[in-house]
XYZ file of C-alpha atoms in Angstrom:
409
model
C -30.078 -14.462 -6.256
C -32.086 -11.980 -8.299
C -30.817 -9.435 -10.828
C -27.503 -9.220 -12.639
C -24.297 -10.445 -11.087
C -21.932 -7.705 -9.921
C -19.106 -6.435 -12.090
C -16.045 -6.134 -9.825
C -12.964 -3.924 -10.149
C -9.893 -4.806 -8.092
C -7.227 -2.180 -7.404
C -3.831 -3.845 -6.976
C -2.225 -6.846 -8.659
C -0.385 -8.406 -5.741
C -1.202 -11.773 -4.201
C -4.446 -10.573 -2.609
C -5.735 -8.733 -5.658
C -4.993 -11.584 -8.063
C -6.437 -14.134 -5.639
C -9.792 -12.393 -5.199
C -10.036 -11.843 -8.964
C -9.327 -15.517 -9.602
C -11.862 -16.555 -6.974
C -14.493 -14.414 -8.675
C -13.667 -15.649 -12.176
C -13.895 -19.276 -11.050
C -17.461 -18.537 -10.003
C -18.379 -16.760 -13.208
C -18.156 -13.162 -11.999
C -16.730 -10.561 -14.386
C -13.699 -8.815 -12.882
C -10.763 -6.614 -13.916
C -7.588 -6.024 -11.898
C -6.150 -2.499 -12.196
C -2.430 -2.565 -11.361
C -0.270 0.572 -11.198
C 2.935 -1.094 -12.442
C 3.489 -1.134 -16.188
C 5.037 -4.567 -15.885
C 4.457 -7.254 -13.277
C 8.009 -7.616 -11.971
C 7.089 -9.804 -8.975
C 9.358 -8.088 -6.481
C 9.898 -9.613 -3.076
C 11.591 -12.654 -1.679
C 10.216 -15.647 0.192
C 7.014 -16.178 2.128
C 5.627 -18.965 4.276
C 2.315 -20.542 3.320
C 0.644 -22.171 6.309
C -2.161 -24.698 6.162
C -4.694 -21.855 6.294
C -3.183 -20.199 3.219
C -2.773 -23.548 1.502
C -6.522 -24.211 1.860
C -7.200 -20.937 0.085
C -4.773 -21.853 -2.721
C -6.523 -25.200 -3.128
C -9.858 -23.409 -3.320
C -8.407 -21.201 -6.066
C -7.086 -24.188 -8.004
C -3.407 -23.169 -7.864
C -1.953 -25.309 -5.063
C -0.964 -28.116 -7.419
C 0.605 -25.612 -9.831
C 2.825 -24.344 -6.981
C 3.955 -27.714 -5.660
C 7.122 -27.874 -7.753
C 8.179 -24.346 -6.747
C 7.687 -24.826 -3.000
C 9.991 -26.183 -0.331
C 8.662 -28.107 2.655
C 10.802 -27.620 5.805
C 11.211 -30.713 7.945
C 11.149 -28.719 11.183
C 11.089 -25.256 12.732
C 14.258 -24.764 14.771
C 14.762 -21.903 17.245
C 18.476 -21.310 17.805
C 20.563 -19.265 20.239
C 22.087 -16.334 18.442
C 25.705 -16.914 19.547
C 26.147 -20.571 20.540
C 23.854 -22.100 17.922
C 22.195 -24.212 20.621
C 18.776 -25.493 19.548
C 16.468 -24.010 22.174
C 13.222 -25.470 20.791
C 12.508 -27.575 17.722
C 9.141 -28.575 16.240
C 8.766 -31.270 13.606
C 6.852 -30.099 10.536
C 7.051 -32.915 8.007
C 4.132 -35.272 8.495
C 3.025 -33.974 11.890
C 2.024 -30.515 10.695
C -0.074 -31.769 7.781
C -1.633 -34.487 9.924
C -2.741 -31.920 12.488
C -3.781 -29.037 10.250
C -4.871 -30.807 7.074
C -2.419 -29.168 4.669
C 1.380 -28.820 4.395
C 3.601 -25.942 5.479
C 5.363 -24.438 2.477
C 8.088 -21.871 1.939
C 8.008 -20.345 -1.520
C 9.028 -17.268 -3.471
C 6.395 -14.547 -3.461
C 6.911 -14.238 -7.225
C 5.997 -17.890 -7.736
C 2.669 -17.396 -5.971
C 1.865 -14.308 -8.041
C 2.832 -16.052 -11.259
C 0.672 -19.077 -10.444
C -2.335 -16.885 -9.673
C -1.829 -14.824 -12.827
C -1.421 -17.913 -15.012
C -4.700 -19.323 -13.708
C -6.537 -15.983 -13.938
C -5.279 -14.955 -17.378
C -3.583 -11.685 -18.306
C -6.690 -10.522 -20.176
C -8.241 -9.726 -16.790
C -5.363 -7.437 -15.719
C -4.901 -3.806 -16.780
C -1.358 -2.523 -16.212
C -0.169 1.067 -15.838
C -3.372 1.997 -13.989
C -2.432 4.003 -10.895
C -5.532 4.670 -8.805
C -5.781 8.146 -7.321
C -9.337 8.157 -5.983
C -12.475 6.045 -5.597
C -15.957 7.373 -4.966
C -19.416 5.945 -4.660
C -21.970 6.570 -7.417
C -25.689 5.969 -7.661
C -25.151 2.530 -9.205
C -21.836 1.461 -7.694
C -18.445 3.167 -7.660
C -16.004 4.866 -9.993
C -12.209 4.591 -9.899
C -10.167 7.552 -11.136
C -6.645 6.995 -12.400
C -3.547 9.161 -12.661
C -3.717 9.243 -16.470
C -7.205 10.783 -16.342
C -9.095 7.592 -17.189
C -11.963 6.173 -15.134
C -13.520 2.765 -14.506
C -16.976 2.053 -13.127
C -17.984 -1.087 -11.283
C -20.701 -2.492 -9.053
C -18.030 -3.320 -6.453
C -14.486 -2.084 -5.912
C -11.886 -4.023 -3.917
C -8.879 -2.072 -2.683
C -5.986 -4.548 -2.600
C -3.404 -1.823 -3.091
C -1.190 -2.306 -0.068
C -0.213 -0.401 3.041
C -0.290 2.962 1.215
C -3.719 2.231 -0.253
C -5.274 4.983 -2.327
C -8.638 3.227 -1.948
C -8.398 3.329 1.848
C -7.448 7.013 1.704
C -10.520 7.689 -0.452
C -12.830 5.896 1.973
C -11.476 7.016 5.332
C -9.070 9.896 4.745
C -5.378 10.129 5.650
C -3.882 8.023 8.389
C -0.422 7.339 9.730
C 1.586 4.165 9.333
C 3.106 3.006 12.634
C 6.892 2.702 12.449
C 8.302 -0.238 14.396
C 11.748 1.304 14.853
C 13.256 -1.611 12.940
C 14.457 -2.406 9.449
C 14.093 -5.686 7.629
C 16.737 -6.980 5.227
C 15.686 -9.667 2.739
C 17.532 -11.613 0.099
C 17.590 -14.865 -1.819
C 20.957 -16.622 -1.718
C 21.664 -19.509 -4.119
C 22.343 -22.717 -2.193
C 25.477 -23.202 -4.322
C 27.080 -20.358 -2.355
C 26.258 -21.987 0.980
C 27.722 -25.457 0.593
C 30.130 -24.720 3.450
C 27.233 -24.673 5.932
C 26.467 -28.268 6.964
C 23.230 -27.237 8.662
C 21.665 -26.663 5.234
C 21.883 -30.339 4.276
C 18.147 -30.628 4.993
C 15.332 -28.074 4.565
C 14.665 -26.307 7.863
C 12.808 -23.173 8.961
C 15.559 -21.478 10.984
C 14.734 -18.844 13.611
C 17.813 -17.362 15.290
C 16.820 -15.227 18.289
C 19.124 -12.700 19.900
C 19.288 -9.446 21.821
C 17.782 -6.607 19.819
C 17.601 -8.447 16.501
C 16.631 -11.760 14.930
C 17.298 -13.757 11.792
C 14.947 -16.114 9.945
C 15.962 -18.314 7.007
C 14.325 -21.042 4.962
C 14.668 -22.704 1.541
C 12.556 -21.687 -1.463
C 12.506 -22.452 -5.201
C 12.300 -26.179 -4.549
C 15.334 -25.914 -2.283
C 17.679 -24.237 -4.764
C 17.803 -20.916 -2.867
C 17.708 -19.735 0.731
C 15.514 -16.810 1.712
C 16.374 -14.788 4.797
C 14.814 -11.982 6.794
C 17.131 -10.111 9.161
C 15.439 -7.632 11.497
C 17.595 -4.964 13.146
C 16.866 -1.886 15.269
C 17.039 1.330 13.297
C 15.256 4.571 14.125
C 16.734 6.471 11.185
C 15.935 4.254 8.181
C 12.318 4.986 7.310
C 12.167 4.007 3.622
C 9.445 1.428 3.078
C 10.077 -0.055 -0.334
C 10.518 -3.578 -1.674
C 13.028 -2.269 -4.232
C 15.409 -0.335 -1.925
C 18.851 -1.886 -1.686
C 20.663 -2.210 1.632
C 24.364 -2.264 2.339
C 25.680 -5.835 2.714
C 28.625 -4.721 4.867
C 26.363 -2.819 7.257
C 24.083 -5.831 7.518
C 26.975 -8.144 8.334
C 28.274 -5.705 10.952
C 24.843 -5.643 12.612
C 25.248 -9.368 13.337
C 28.832 -9.208 14.579
C 29.425 -11.965 17.138
C 26.564 -14.131 15.909
C 26.947 -17.794 15.075
C 28.887 -18.640 11.863
C 25.694 -20.041 10.319
C 24.149 -16.565 10.332
C 27.256 -14.642 9.355
C 28.070 -17.224 6.678
C 24.748 -16.606 4.979
C 25.181 -12.845 5.233
C 28.688 -13.033 3.751
C 27.249 -14.887 0.741
C 24.612 -12.190 0.187
C 25.591 -9.502 -2.302
C 22.646 -7.098 -2.627
C 20.089 -7.388 0.170
C 16.854 -5.485 -0.019
C 16.109 -3.245 2.937
C 12.874 -1.685 4.073
C 11.592 0.002 7.199
C 8.965 -2.105 8.963
C 5.581 -0.459 9.400
C 2.101 -1.588 10.233
C -1.120 0.265 10.952
C -3.591 0.401 13.782
C -6.570 -1.893 13.087
C -9.177 -0.214 10.916
C -12.559 0.446 12.548
C -14.154 -0.282 9.202
C -13.019 -1.739 5.888
C -16.024 -0.968 3.734
C -18.220 1.894 2.624
C -21.140 1.138 0.326
C -19.840 -0.859 -2.653
C -16.131 -0.396 -1.822
C -13.993 -2.510 0.504
C -10.376 -3.278 1.400
C -8.350 -6.488 1.332
C -4.929 -7.648 2.545
C -2.419 -4.998 3.632
C -4.795 -2.219 2.614
C -7.162 -3.454 5.334
C -4.836 -4.921 7.969
C -1.147 -4.226 7.389
C 0.891 -6.246 9.870
C 4.535 -6.760 10.736
C 6.102 -9.947 9.337
C 6.644 -11.621 12.713
C 3.785 -14.118 12.416
C 4.518 -14.927 8.754
C 0.839 -14.375 8.007
C 0.601 -11.361 5.687
C 0.145 -13.311 2.455
C -1.906 -16.007 4.183
C -4.393 -13.459 5.493
C -4.712 -11.835 2.070
C -5.514 -15.273 0.634
C -8.093 -15.888 3.355
C -9.671 -12.502 2.646
C -9.762 -13.279 -1.058
C -11.615 -16.586 -0.938
C -14.165 -15.317 1.592
C -14.846 -12.099 -0.314
C -15.063 -13.915 -3.662
C -17.669 -16.330 -2.326
C -19.768 -13.565 -0.815
C -19.700 -11.383 -3.943
C -20.388 -14.341 -6.218
C -23.434 -15.169 -4.145
C -25.184 -11.826 -4.533
C -26.500 -9.573 -7.273
C -25.301 -6.040 -7.985
C -27.829 -4.555 -5.580
C -26.657 -6.773 -2.744
C -22.986 -5.754 -2.891
C -22.993 -3.463 0.198
C -24.590 -6.182 2.298
C -22.063 -8.759 1.067
C -19.182 -6.430 1.918
C -20.531 -5.881 5.432
C -20.703 -9.648 5.908
C -17.121 -10.013 4.675
C -15.929 -7.407 7.132
C -17.773 -9.016 10.048
C -16.172 -12.365 9.284
C -12.620 -11.178 8.684
C -11.929 -8.187 10.936
C -11.778 -9.942 14.347
C -9.245 -12.507 13.194
C -6.934 -10.075 11.422
C -6.996 -7.644 14.359
C -5.617 -10.393 16.597
C -2.926 -11.254 14.087
C -1.867 -7.624 13.783
C -1.478 -7.446 17.565
C 0.337 -10.775 17.755
C 2.781 -9.772 15.037
C 3.716 -6.661 16.970
C 4.197 -8.635 20.158
C 6.416 -11.237 18.528
C 9.026 -8.661 17.536
C 9.969 -8.046 21.153
C 9.672 -11.720 22.017
C 12.143 -12.702 19.296
C 14.700 -10.105 20.421
C 15.048 -10.633 24.173
C 18.513 -10.484 25.724
C 19.914 -13.637 27.313
C 18.513 -14.152 30.793
C 15.361 -15.155 32.664
C 12.931 -13.557 30.196
C 14.490 -15.393 27.284
C 14.410 -18.670 29.197
C 10.727 -18.159 30.003
C 10.072 -17.454 26.322
C 11.778 -20.693 25.372
C 9.479 -22.600 27.702
C 6.504 -20.984 25.970
C 7.939 -21.854 22.567
C 7.664 -25.533 23.474
C 3.891 -25.151 23.284
C 3.897 -23.322 19.976
C 1.863 -25.861 17.942
C -1.024 -25.556 20.394
C -0.697 -21.784 20.733
C -0.809 -21.219 16.978
C -3.444 -23.826 16.105
C -6.078 -21.075 15.851
C -4.047 -19.579 13.002
C -2.902 -22.582 11.003
C -5.940 -24.774 11.610
C -8.375 -22.167 10.336
C -10.608 -22.938 7.367
C -11.377 -19.549 5.796
C -14.544 -20.820 4.116
C -15.781 -22.629 7.218
C -17.274 -19.398 8.528
C -19.559 -19.238 5.482
C -21.305 -22.494 6.271
C -24.657 -21.933 7.996
C -23.980 -24.599 10.620
C -20.523 -23.292 11.506
C -19.723 -20.362 13.781
C -16.833 -18.131 12.726
C -13.719 -20.149 13.471
C -10.108 -19.400 14.241
C -10.619 -16.462 16.583
C -9.789 -17.286 20.208
C -10.787 -14.947 23.005
C -7.175 -14.560 24.124
C -4.699 -15.966 21.614
C -1.281 -16.995 22.806
C 1.700 -15.662 20.886
C 5.331 -16.542 21.111
């Protein structure tokens, strides 16, 4: 590598933005994260970290820091919405880690952000910096902010979410694709759920029913239960982590469901509610010295549980490529990053869309056929969870984890 190492500016202080900044700092690259919030409030609820995401966290040196905050479900259990019958169950403890080389965790999104920030250091984060525009310059790129300030860098990474200002600067306006559904999320203290015997052990619960579904799992080392309830709704179009839903309306949407589901909903006081959007796959992520990462590049519905995992994969790959070049080689490194990451994330975007309908089939032959397919889930999803994000950077290894025709549930 000849010449000076690139100076990198990251727009967005979520999981993806903090992860790529940490990956760069660990390799001696100077980086600053520009985050629009004036305070990192760590909004959000729970997320699943698969073996693929766990590998990235290990690479970033934060997996051990997160161990105490994570829960490790013993199995994934698909249940019938009304009867509570276990339709399919897959053991996770032991078997998952043995097959994929890392555990399956459920953890609060805030805990992941806090671990990344603690390892990175707050001195590398600039708060209250709302990006309005990015443009290429003769020697790199300049970021313009709402307060009139500017920042120049050899490389700019747009990790600023589904409404990315960086993406808008590169490729112009586009339209988010509304799924016609709303997602309700909340964390419920386990102390409120002692009346539910099913919660005696940590389980990833997936309750599938006609037109809606309900997913729940423990977080915060088992002291709280996170749930995601997805319901049809063509009128609610507010996409915000901070919007509050109506608990009574949520409970009514699951009228007739098993007491396990309604019992959790009755214990929830202030669920968050947001309309579920994704975007069509981008034809390109990069232009010159500017690129996209995470939801800014490949926003996907939450039905594969891979949004945060894919941002972490992006981050470690991009950090390695940028750390291995000089300032003049940034555009080439970004093109390589895009070539390695786009095919895989496109498939996951498509699979996440498909799973929504699969999870919400009415009782009958189609649902029974789905349940048969669910029995083969570990094999069908091995291309996701068994992926080593840095394996594609080894000269003797072809890009991995991208099947020609992936199977989804």
